[in-house]
């Protein structure tokens, strides 16, 4: 399986980089910048084309998406060359310029980009891939059920459009409990679907391959562009940025196991390149043609962000507002019209821009489209002093303190404050920390106004702060490199050749920092276990992805579905299920057409009356004509129960005489580090021997849960321990 997984990564890299690189080179972007920024443009092109296919009724597959997008990029490149040769004046974008943005390619720049890629691949292998007990391991959590089922729905239906998202795209009318399609940002799902369709790997393998690509290649490559913009002519700081980018536990690592927030992770991975393109477009002394090209890239980046996860658009805005103020102050100060009262004009223009930004923010906040997002509540979890400590220690929430990295960031923050060219960067980080602080320590309306676009979620807000802190960390590391260089220069072995001191100092500082920062948990004799930030991250990653360490869709249940249920029913037969027992994953992983593909959010006005009757009164099917009619409308023929309450009476959830690590054992070892970190989330409200996610509310599934071997209207087909498959008897 690992060989097919490697093939999936290679194919995914081709998909992400090929069209974007061709399009960017056509726009006269340098080769190095084109490589780093290619996934931004490629992701936007794929997501946009999938929407077009949805409108035109074209079935999506890897061929019908990749080939036209790559072909369009090649045609664009050819058309641009012809257009350039026949145009004159302002229309001729590349007149007199071979490279519009990205600078002249040098061997040094190429080596630096390679360094970013190398560190990224090493980090994603050590922190993420090493924690998988198989290339198809997956997180059994609420958000991931949606992601996996959405990808399966895309593949089964050929509809990959963000404007027509549904978990039931390939199903006949009546199966969907909440009928209809809606907007859901699906660019990440498009990429995974392409990988799975092209290589034949499982959906979970495709998910892991896409996440490895975004975290290990796309993120460091895009970060290289931003670092190069922030530190022009500072190769030491730029080299330090390769390590700083991957050094924070809160991003990208936490979002790969908490939630998990895969589309949000992908959107924030390309954020640095989107910010870079805007800064290039608004920089001083840029030609009109270079500004146009930069804005084209920025527009493509905006599309990619919006169709990956829209809150990344607001992350970009928060980061760039201080930059815009910085540029407004620069421009007004350099204008001859403002020469007489320059300081007053600078303050006036800066305040004017801030007022404009606040007004736009307020308008968006009050749009009905965002109402459900900005009103979402993650409750206060810290007081003021604790919130400050969380920021300084970079612990935020659910990640351990990184004291050494916190010191490095603090040094970089002070250095940025002292440099008027980088003061805006310190302001961006301070703004991100303020938003996090308000969300973490209050439950006021201000919390929603500031943090609502991120659901007031501390994990997403922590990721924002980390992204803004990365350049500060690079600057802080460069400061320590300079101090070590100064010490080395005093030694005789370096005084005769001072040029050797800089690379030696950089290697020493970065190796020592990486060793201390990424060090795993360890035992200290006489003191016990010492937990580190990345040691904790490693344990959480293993606990989340380890297939033998989960209780919701346990290995024994998977085998029951794969080896027995699928053989016992006709292909395509609709199966009524109670999703919180693990069967929510049966559609994505096994292709079983279960009816309920979400764990919660039922009971609202969007749910059909038939679905409500099935959930609450299915056990009355023999006597209740309304229930019989509702079942007929869905076309359902079977009922699947993976944790039948009537027969779940074995100690610790044992499957009769079967012993399965996915169904028992954790309560015997409450201090076992291999157990789920939050075992309480998996406990049923009804008893200690049945495992569900926290979303399970028994009253919402009373009709399905009440079905047992003696319920009229149901014929027992399969049984194993507390697992049951019944055929519905309507005649």
XYZ file of C-alpha atoms in Angstrom:
731
model
C 0.000 0.000 0.000
C 2.872 2.365 0.636
C 4.076 2.040 -2.962
C 0.656 3.075 -4.256
C 0.679 5.899 -1.716
C 4.011 7.189 -3.051
C 2.575 6.993 -6.566
C -0.424 9.021 -5.388
C 1.894 11.706 -4.005
C 3.862 11.898 -7.254
C 0.699 12.130 -9.350
C -0.746 14.692 -6.955
C 2.391 16.801 -7.254
C 2.037 16.725 -11.046
C -1.576 17.846 -10.757
C -0.782 20.673 -8.340
C 2.281 22.068 -10.081
C 2.061 21.485 -13.850
C -0.773 23.816 -15.009
C 0.150 26.602 -12.622
C 3.811 26.553 -13.617
C 2.966 26.765 -17.320
C 0.532 29.660 -16.758
C 2.944 31.607 -14.556
C 5.840 31.196 -16.953
C 3.607 32.535 -19.705
C 3.109 35.645 -17.550
C 6.868 36.091 -17.332
C 7.147 35.054 -13.703
C 10.598 33.730 -12.843
C 11.122 29.984 -12.862
C 11.708 29.756 -9.120
C 8.686 31.888 -8.250
C 6.605 29.917 -10.765
C 7.495 26.647 -9.066
C 6.727 27.980 -5.597
C 3.453 29.638 -6.597
C 2.195 27.033 -9.083
C -0.181 25.230 -6.651
C -2.021 28.496 -5.989
C -2.883 29.003 -9.644
C -3.417 25.302 -10.292
C -5.870 24.910 -7.407
C -7.846 27.951 -8.574
C -8.001 26.640 -12.137
C -9.218 23.208 -11.064
C -11.889 24.551 -8.724
C -13.146 27.048 -11.313
C -13.225 24.436 -14.086
C -15.160 22.006 -11.876
C -17.793 24.708 -11.380
C -17.974 25.227 -15.148
C -18.329 21.476 -15.665
C -21.161 21.414 -13.163
C -22.995 24.185 -15.021
C -22.451 22.537 -18.407
C -23.347 19.025 -17.275
C -19.863 17.629 -17.966
C -18.958 14.674 -15.750
C -15.738 15.322 -13.860
C -12.882 12.839 -13.733
C -9.149 13.290 -13.527
C -8.984 13.311 -17.328
C -11.838 15.777 -17.844
C -10.349 18.123 -15.234
C -6.562 17.853 -15.530
C -6.293 17.609 -19.321
C -8.472 20.679 -20.129
C -6.838 22.762 -17.375
C -3.321 21.868 -18.526
C -4.385 22.400 -22.137
C -5.812 25.821 -21.262
C -2.527 26.761 -19.578
C -0.543 25.694 -22.657
C -2.892 27.576 -25.000
C -2.645 30.628 -22.767
C 1.138 30.461 -22.922
C 1.049 30.196 -26.726
C -1.505 33.000 -27.060
C 0.506 35.233 -24.753
C 3.645 34.785 -26.874
C 1.744 35.645 -30.062
C 0.003 38.570 -28.390
C 3.286 39.913 -27.039
C 4.978 39.850 -30.435
C 2.111 41.669 -32.167
C 1.392 44.268 -29.491
C 2.935 47.636 -28.817
C 2.740 50.297 -26.150
C 1.037 49.698 -22.820
C -0.836 46.670 -24.144
C 2.423 44.834 -24.565
C 2.796 43.554 -21.032
C 6.335 42.256 -21.326
C 7.815 45.036 -23.434
C 11.473 45.367 -22.551
C 11.178 42.889 -19.683
C 11.848 39.183 -19.758
C 10.921 38.659 -16.079
C 8.099 40.731 -14.643
C 8.042 39.439 -11.063
C 10.072 36.979 -9.043
C 13.482 38.425 -9.812
C 16.281 36.954 -11.863
C 16.806 33.259 -11.197
C 20.109 32.480 -9.525
C 21.684 29.286 -8.301
C 21.536 30.660 -4.766
C 17.764 31.233 -4.975
C 17.220 27.754 -6.361
C 19.200 26.224 -3.500
C 17.175 28.176 -0.954
C 13.884 26.987 -2.442
C 15.268 23.451 -2.442
C 16.135 23.926 1.237
C 12.522 24.888 1.996
C 11.239 21.846 0.123
C 13.756 19.554 1.840
C 12.887 20.754 5.334
C 9.191 20.510 4.490
C 9.456 16.924 3.248
C 11.537 15.904 6.258
C 9.085 17.533 8.673
C 5.950 16.063 7.102
C 7.582 12.616 7.041
C 8.718 12.814 10.670
C 5.637 14.443 12.192
C 2.751 13.303 9.957
C 3.553 10.222 7.876
C 5.484 8.465 10.637
C 2.375 8.601 12.801
C 0.302 6.595 10.326
C 0.061 2.851 10.932
C -0.931 2.490 7.292
C -1.114 4.794 4.315
C -4.912 4.646 4.537
C -5.208 5.547 8.223
C -7.820 8.184 8.882
C -9.206 10.337 11.671
C -12.597 9.198 12.952
C -14.032 12.570 13.839
C -17.050 14.657 12.950
C -15.535 16.868 10.228
C -13.741 14.006 8.541
C -16.984 12.082 8.051
C -18.170 14.963 5.867
C -14.890 15.241 3.959
C -14.639 11.535 3.156
C -18.291 11.162 2.192
C -18.152 14.294 0.030
C -15.207 12.880 -1.925
C -17.033 9.579 -2.439
C -20.122 11.491 -3.593
C -17.962 13.449 -6.062
C -16.415 10.294 -7.479
C -19.730 8.446 -7.762
C -21.576 11.337 -9.411
C -18.960 13.158 -11.486
C -20.168 16.454 -9.981
C -17.230 18.225 -8.335
C -18.581 21.767 -8.190
C -18.334 23.904 -5.055
C -21.718 25.365 -5.995
C -23.486 21.982 -6.007
C -22.114 20.223 -2.971
C -23.981 17.325 -1.396
C -23.232 13.931 0.121
C -25.970 12.379 -2.042
C -25.101 13.529 -5.568
C -25.262 10.001 -6.998
C -28.370 8.902 -5.103
C -31.995 8.821 -6.315
C -34.554 11.248 -4.911
C -35.772 10.384 -1.455
C -32.526 9.038 -0.004
C -31.163 12.404 1.157
C -32.652 13.317 4.574
C -32.027 17.009 3.816
C -32.516 17.294 0.033
C -30.827 19.872 -2.130
C -27.372 21.120 -2.993
C -25.539 24.120 -1.606
C -22.277 26.017 -1.763
C -19.431 24.315 0.053
C -15.791 25.183 -0.674
C -14.571 22.015 -2.376
C -11.244 22.820 -4.038
C -9.392 20.521 -1.626
C -11.939 17.772 -2.285
C -11.387 18.271 -6.029
C -7.654 17.674 -5.639
C -8.213 14.521 -3.583
C -10.818 13.228 -6.045
C -8.357 13.714 -8.917
C -5.653 11.776 -7.076
C -7.993 8.914 -6.178
C -9.525 8.741 -9.655
C -6.159 8.796 -11.422
C -4.269 6.314 -9.240
C -6.968 4.003 -7.916
C -5.879 4.435 -4.290
C -8.469 4.464 -1.543
C -10.107 7.721 -0.530
C -8.240 7.777 2.768
C -4.928 7.249 0.955
C -5.808 10.102 -1.383
C -6.601 12.330 1.574
C -3.281 11.570 3.259
C -1.397 12.101 0.000
C -3.025 15.499 -0.588
C -2.393 16.601 2.988
C 1.243 15.511 2.787
C 1.650 17.523 -0.412
C 0.053 20.669 0.960
C 1.923 20.531 4.279
C 5.272 19.250 2.991
C 5.660 20.958 -0.395
C 3.050 23.628 -1.037
C 3.354 25.305 2.365
C 7.164 25.635 2.468
C 7.281 26.678 -1.201
C 4.703 29.422 -0.726
C 6.388 30.485 2.535
C 9.664 30.890 0.657
C 8.087 33.577 -1.517
C 6.801 35.519 1.480
C 10.089 35.196 3.357
C 12.004 36.438 0.323
C 9.701 39.448 0.177
C 10.081 40.231 3.864
C 13.860 39.711 3.911
C 15.221 41.073 0.594
C 18.977 40.799 0.411
C 19.134 38.829 3.694
C 20.080 35.263 2.786
C 20.688 34.234 6.389
C 17.164 35.205 7.481
C 15.789 33.549 4.365
C 17.615 30.312 5.188
C 16.365 30.472 8.777
C 12.845 30.773 7.405
C 13.034 27.215 6.036
C 13.216 25.861 9.599
C 10.927 28.480 11.141
C 8.143 27.638 8.698
C 7.746 24.081 10.001
C 8.648 24.732 13.657
C 5.228 25.562 15.154
C 3.108 22.759 16.624
C -0.121 24.735 16.127
C 0.210 24.825 12.327
C 0.161 22.889 10.106
C 0.336 19.909 12.450
C -2.572 20.497 14.831
C -5.106 21.078 12.077
C -4.146 17.723 10.565
C -5.456 15.840 13.592
C -7.834 18.253 15.347
C -11.184 18.441 13.584
C -9.590 17.607 11.244
C -9.547 20.905 9.325
C -8.111 19.672 6.025
C -9.512 22.324 3.622
C -8.592 25.058 6.096
C -5.073 23.636 6.304
C -4.733 23.673 2.513
C -6.012 27.246 2.283
C -3.543 28.495 4.891
C -0.730 26.577 3.181
C -1.125 28.749 0.069
C -1.796 31.950 2.009
C 1.876 33.095 2.064
C 2.076 33.125 -1.753
C -1.224 35.018 -2.052
C 0.055 37.639 0.382
C 3.328 37.804 -1.578
C 1.522 38.513 -4.836
C -0.414 41.407 -3.293
C 2.749 42.874 -1.803
C 4.443 42.623 -5.201
C 1.524 44.449 -6.811
C 1.595 47.305 -4.294
C 5.339 47.647 -3.856
C 7.163 50.862 -4.759
C 8.880 51.263 -8.097
C 7.026 48.548 -9.972
C 6.153 48.764 -13.648
C 2.546 48.721 -14.761
C 3.032 45.345 -16.414
C 4.458 43.767 -13.267
C 1.596 45.165 -11.190
C -0.941 43.721 -13.618
C 0.665 40.279 -13.507
C 0.889 40.394 -9.715
C -2.780 41.295 -9.424
C -3.713 38.466 -11.788
C -1.895 36.045 -9.479
C -3.531 37.657 -6.451
C -6.975 37.274 -8.041
C -6.267 33.605 -8.756
C -5.108 33.229 -5.173
C -8.316 34.815 -3.943
C -10.335 32.281 -5.933
C -8.233 29.435 -4.533
C -8.641 30.662 -0.947
C -12.389 31.193 -1.292
C -12.915 27.721 -2.767
C -10.617 25.996 -0.271
C -11.848 27.715 2.910
C -13.187 31.302 2.784
C -11.920 32.236 6.241
C -8.409 32.219 4.746
C -9.473 35.297 2.766
C -9.996 37.085 6.075
C -6.678 35.753 7.363
C -5.019 37.328 4.330
C -6.875 40.597 4.935
C -5.751 40.785 8.580
C -2.163 40.165 7.519
C -2.195 42.725 4.717
C -4.041 45.619 6.387
C -0.891 46.740 8.287
C 1.086 46.354 5.047
C -1.411 48.593 3.261
C -1.144 51.195 6.032
C 2.633 50.977 5.703
C 2.413 51.550 1.954
C -0.097 54.404 2.345
C 2.250 56.124 4.754
C 5.172 55.591 2.372
C 3.276 56.858 -0.661
C 1.837 59.943 1.055
C 5.232 60.763 2.528
C 6.852 60.604 -0.909
C 4.166 62.696 -2.620
C 5.136 66.324 -3.412
C 1.561 67.386 -2.677
C 1.955 66.294 0.939
C 5.406 67.807 1.444
C 4.327 70.791 3.540
C 2.572 68.862 6.288
C 3.837 65.389 5.562
C 3.249 63.851 9.000
C -0.332 65.111 9.188
C -1.112 63.803 5.718
C 0.408 60.426 6.553
C -1.718 60.102 9.682
C -4.836 61.226 7.805
C -4.372 58.758 4.959
C -3.510 55.910 7.348
C -6.616 56.592 9.451
C -8.696 56.886 6.305
C -7.576 53.494 5.076
C -8.187 51.900 8.472
C -11.698 53.374 8.510
C -12.300 51.924 5.043
C -11.055 48.478 6.141
C -13.250 48.516 9.251
C -16.281 49.540 7.170
C -15.746 46.667 4.728
C -15.309 44.263 7.650
C -18.565 45.490 9.210
C -20.480 45.141 5.939
C -19.278 41.571 5.453
C -19.994 40.732 9.082
C -23.627 41.734 8.638
C -24.224 39.845 5.390
C -26.796 37.038 5.767
C -24.372 34.695 3.962
C -21.993 34.789 6.949
C -24.588 34.782 9.727
C -24.222 31.118 10.669
C -20.432 31.438 10.648
C -19.947 34.599 12.704
C -22.588 33.560 15.259
C -20.896 30.235 15.999
C -19.644 30.017 19.591
C -16.500 28.456 20.958
C -16.765 29.371 24.652
C -14.146 31.214 26.662
C -11.480 28.860 28.016
C -8.897 31.149 29.650
C -8.671 34.274 31.753
C -6.590 37.292 30.780
C -3.237 36.285 32.324
C -3.534 32.749 30.947
C -4.322 34.135 27.503
C -1.132 36.197 27.583
C 0.918 33.162 28.645
C -0.639 31.091 25.861
C 0.500 33.666 23.303
C 4.000 34.117 24.695
C 4.539 30.356 25.049
C 2.845 29.599 21.709
C 0.656 27.036 23.476
C -2.643 28.659 22.376
C -4.930 25.669 23.015
C -4.419 21.897 22.928
C -0.765 22.311 21.995
C 2.105 22.321 24.462
C 4.270 25.334 25.204
C 7.249 26.002 22.928
C 9.381 28.185 25.180
C 12.493 28.282 23.000
C 10.497 29.155 19.902
C 8.538 31.704 21.939
C 11.799 33.464 22.823
C 12.878 33.427 19.168
C 9.547 34.943 18.079
C 9.765 37.593 20.818
C 13.242 38.578 19.631
C 12.003 38.768 16.044
C 9.026 40.870 17.165
C 11.272 43.400 18.902
C 13.596 43.531 15.896
C 10.623 44.165 13.593
C 9.401 46.986 15.841
C 12.825 48.601 15.645
C 12.931 48.430 11.838
C 10.487 50.831 10.169
C 10.481 48.639 7.043
C 9.193 45.653 9.060
C 7.088 47.413 11.677
C 3.955 46.467 9.781
C 4.841 42.786 10.243
C 4.941 43.217 14.013
C 1.564 44.964 13.776
C 0.087 42.042 11.812
C 1.235 39.552 14.422
C -0.012 41.754 17.260
C -3.415 42.013 15.558
C -3.651 38.227 15.185
C -2.745 37.806 18.859
C -5.363 40.349 19.926
C -8.058 38.493 17.968
C -6.981 35.205 19.550
C -6.856 36.785 23.027
C -10.372 38.221 22.792
C -11.735 34.895 21.522
C -9.952 32.897 24.229
C -10.750 35.097 27.224
C -14.195 36.634 26.587
C -17.714 35.758 25.529
C -18.721 39.218 24.355
C -20.107 40.530 21.087
C -16.633 41.883 20.334
C -15.437 38.271 20.206
C -17.813 37.525 17.354
C -17.025 40.771 15.574
C -13.282 40.117 15.630
C -13.105 36.323 15.441
C -16.470 35.343 13.973
C -15.169 34.702 10.470
C -13.135 31.831 11.975
C -16.110 30.467 13.976
C -14.380 31.948 17.083
C -12.388 28.698 16.936
C -9.115 28.930 18.931
C -7.391 26.346 16.714
C -8.003 28.355 13.536
C -7.045 31.590 15.290
C -3.865 29.970 16.586
C -3.005 28.954 13.017
C -3.366 32.589 11.935
C -1.021 33.749 14.680
C 1.517 31.080 13.717
C 1.501 32.120 10.066
C 2.142 35.743 11.020
C 4.844 34.696 13.504
C 6.874 32.666 11.002
C 8.781 35.631 9.522
C 9.392 36.938 13.046
C 10.841 33.569 14.023
C 13.084 33.663 10.948
C 14.287 37.128 11.927
C 14.899 35.992 15.496
C 16.931 32.994 14.361
C 18.939 35.241 12.040
C 19.706 37.467 15.043
C 21.188 34.516 16.942
C 23.131 33.453 13.850
C 24.702 36.901 13.764
C 25.661 36.654 17.447
C 27.270 33.247 16.923
C 29.020 34.566 13.800
C 30.484 37.418 15.828
C 31.833 34.948 18.393
C 33.294 32.681 15.727
C 34.964 35.595 13.942
C 37.113 36.180 17.016
C 38.575 32.697 16.800
C 41.855 32.296 14.861
C 40.450 29.590 12.586
C 37.837 32.043 11.266
C 39.641 35.378 11.497
C 41.781 34.442 8.518
C 38.688 33.547 6.479
C 35.673 35.489 7.833
C 33.418 34.257 5.007
C 33.307 30.806 6.621
C 31.844 32.169 9.843
C 28.384 32.946 8.445
C 27.466 29.489 7.053
C 29.059 27.805 10.079
C 27.062 29.958 12.481
C 23.864 29.350 10.521
C 24.356 25.581 10.581
C 25.132 25.587 14.307
C 22.120 27.723 15.267
C 19.633 25.941 13.009
C 20.786 22.441 13.974
C 20.718 23.232 17.697
C 17.326 24.940 17.405
C 15.798 22.153 15.298
C 17.161 19.506 17.680
C 15.672 21.242 20.722
C 12.410 22.267 19.051
C 11.520 18.935 17.437
C 12.833 16.680 20.215
C 10.338 13.953 21.215
C 9.158 13.093 24.722
C 11.781 11.444 26.910
C 12.362 10.001 30.368
C 14.552 11.870 32.849
C 15.916 9.472 35.453
C 14.507 10.262 38.859
C 12.142 12.896 37.453
C 9.836 10.934 35.184
C 8.610 11.727 31.708
C 9.427 15.050 30.106
C 6.857 16.027 27.503
C 7.779 18.269 24.601
C 5.625 20.127 22.111
C 6.426 17.871 19.184
C 6.458 14.778 21.383
C 2.901 15.649 22.335
C 2.067 16.361 18.686
C 3.451 12.970 17.679
C 1.334 11.184 20.306
C -1.806 13.024 19.265
C -1.146 12.278 15.610
C -0.715 8.572 16.376
C -3.800 8.493 18.601
C -5.902 10.168 15.905
C -4.766 8.108 12.915
C -3.916 4.720 14.437
C -6.486 2.250 13.091
C -6.172 -0.026 16.149
C -6.758 2.869 18.525
C -10.276 3.986 17.669
C -13.669 2.850 18.869
C -16.175 4.457 16.526
C -15.696 2.454 13.325
C -13.618 -0.328 14.805
C -11.625 -2.868 12.758
C -14.095 -5.632 13.620
C -16.965 -3.432 12.394
C -15.080 -2.599 9.208
C -14.555 -6.273 8.491
C -18.216 -6.991 9.200
C -19.263 -4.410 6.619
C -16.607 -5.211 4.034
C -16.646 -9.009 4.216
C -20.215 -9.845 5.161
C -22.678 -6.987 4.698
C -21.570 -6.054 1.180
C -21.789 -9.694 0.098
C -25.240 -10.112 1.603
C -27.023 -7.220 -0.099
C -27.453 -6.190 -3.747
C -25.120 -3.524 -5.050
C -26.619 -0.063 -4.617
C -29.175 -1.128 -2.021
C -30.050 1.702 0.368
C -29.307 0.901 4.020
C -30.826 2.772 6.968
C -28.226 3.373 9.665
C -27.537 5.194 12.905
C -24.425 7.147 11.844
C -22.814 7.685 15.238
C -22.062 3.979 15.665
C -19.369 4.244 12.965
C -21.539 3.456 9.970
C -21.230 7.094 8.880
C -17.874 6.061 7.374
C -19.249 3.012 5.540
C -20.191 4.989 2.419
C -16.811 6.660 1.972
C -14.662 3.656 2.860
C -16.753 0.730 1.639
C -19.187 2.160 -0.897
C -22.176 1.068 1.205
C -25.182 3.286 0.397
C -26.092 4.195 3.945
C -28.842 6.764 4.352
C -27.395 8.931 7.138
C -23.976 10.304 6.138
C -23.684 13.034 8.739
C -23.553 12.491 12.493
C -25.680 15.457 13.510
C -27.586 18.550 12.320
C -30.875 16.717 11.907
C -34.273 17.908 13.105
C -34.204 21.309 11.430
C -36.581 22.681 8.802
C -34.445 21.252 5.991
C -34.995 17.640 7.017
C -37.821 15.726 5.349
C -40.729 14.520 7.439
C -40.001 11.009 6.221
C -36.478 11.137 7.616
C -37.758 12.337 10.977
C -40.226 9.454 11.110
C -37.483 6.946 10.271
C -35.119 8.284 12.922
C -37.734 8.408 15.655
C -40.209 5.623 14.821
C -38.603 3.059 12.506
C -39.333 0.273 15.016
C -43.088 0.898 14.437
C -42.909 0.020 10.751
C -45.220 -2.988 11.116
C -48.043 -0.899 12.599
C -47.432 2.680 11.500
C -48.455 3.383 7.910
C -46.650 6.766 7.870
C -43.371 5.060 8.709
C -43.945 2.436 6.008
C -44.625 5.177 3.470
C -41.492 7.081 4.511
C -39.316 3.982 4.103
C -40.821 3.242 0.677
C -40.034 6.799 -0.470
C -36.355 6.312 0.352
C -36.180 2.937 -1.359
C -34.367 1.533 1.677
C -34.248 -2.243 1.939
C -31.997 -2.902 4.919
C -31.090 -1.629 8.390
C -27.503 -1.761 9.661
C -26.578 -1.538 13.344
C -22.935 -1.670 14.416
C -23.679 -1.134 18.115
C -27.141 -2.592 18.694
C -28.159 -1.364 22.174
C -30.110 -4.562 22.889
C -27.077 -6.786 22.421
C -24.311 -4.514 23.662
C -24.049 -6.088 27.096
C -20.591 -7.620 26.996
C -17.902 -6.285 29.354
C -16.063 -3.345 27.821
C -17.873 -3.805 24.527
C -16.378 -7.208 23.698
C -17.909 -8.817 20.616
C -19.064 -12.027 22.378
C -15.924 -14.206 22.427
C -14.106 -12.063 19.874
C -11.319 -9.860 21.142
C -10.738 -6.832 18.986
C -8.408 -3.929 19.872
C -10.769 -1.450 18.293
C -13.653 -2.347 20.578
C -12.271 -2.828 24.075
C -9.388 -2.602 26.441
C -8.955 1.094 27.102
C -10.943 1.165 30.334
C -8.604 -1.499 31.733
C -5.622 0.799 31.238
C -6.695 4.368 32.015
C -3.080 5.548 31.933
C -2.184 3.668 28.775
C -0.638 6.229 26.356
C -2.077 4.245 23.426
C -5.678 4.953 24.446
C -7.684 7.810 22.900
C -6.654 11.097 24.484
C -10.266 12.097 25.118
C -11.917 8.768 25.780
C -14.957 10.503 27.238
C -15.863 11.750 23.773
C -16.383 8.164 22.675
C -18.580 7.030 25.555
C -22.242 6.461 24.945
C -24.596 8.431 27.147
C -26.439 5.152 27.664
C -23.685 2.916 28.955
C -19.978 2.381 29.347
C -19.647 -0.455 26.865
C -20.860 1.241 23.661
C -18.733 3.800 21.875
C -20.016 6.782 19.943
C -18.783 10.263 19.120
C -19.922 13.225 21.192
C -22.528 14.074 18.544
C -24.677 11.095 19.554
C -27.991 12.008 21.208
C -29.974 8.799 21.838
C -33.410 10.419 21.629
C -32.682 11.560 18.053
C -32.196 7.943 16.915
C -34.720 6.144 19.097
C -36.572 4.476 16.213
C -33.461 2.965 14.615
C -31.826 1.996 17.913
C -34.983 0.208 19.082
C -34.941 -2.323 16.230
C -33.842 -5.774 17.417
C -34.164 -9.425 16.419
C -37.764 -9.594 17.596
C -39.062 -6.339 16.100
C -41.948 -6.990 13.641
C -41.208 -5.890 10.090
C -37.507 -6.824 10.157
C -35.822 -10.037 9.119
C -32.420 -10.843 10.601
C -29.844 -11.338 7.833
C -26.496 -11.137 9.663
C -25.379 -10.945 13.236
C -22.027 -10.842 14.964
C -21.782 -9.769 18.580
C -23.742 -6.539 18.855
C -23.714 -5.927 15.092
C -26.831 -6.599 13.037
C -28.062 -6.428 9.451
C -31.836 -6.608 8.985
C -33.906 -6.775 5.836
C -36.989 -4.557 5.884
C -40.208 -6.537 5.318
C -42.924 -4.236 4.009
C -45.375 -6.847 2.716
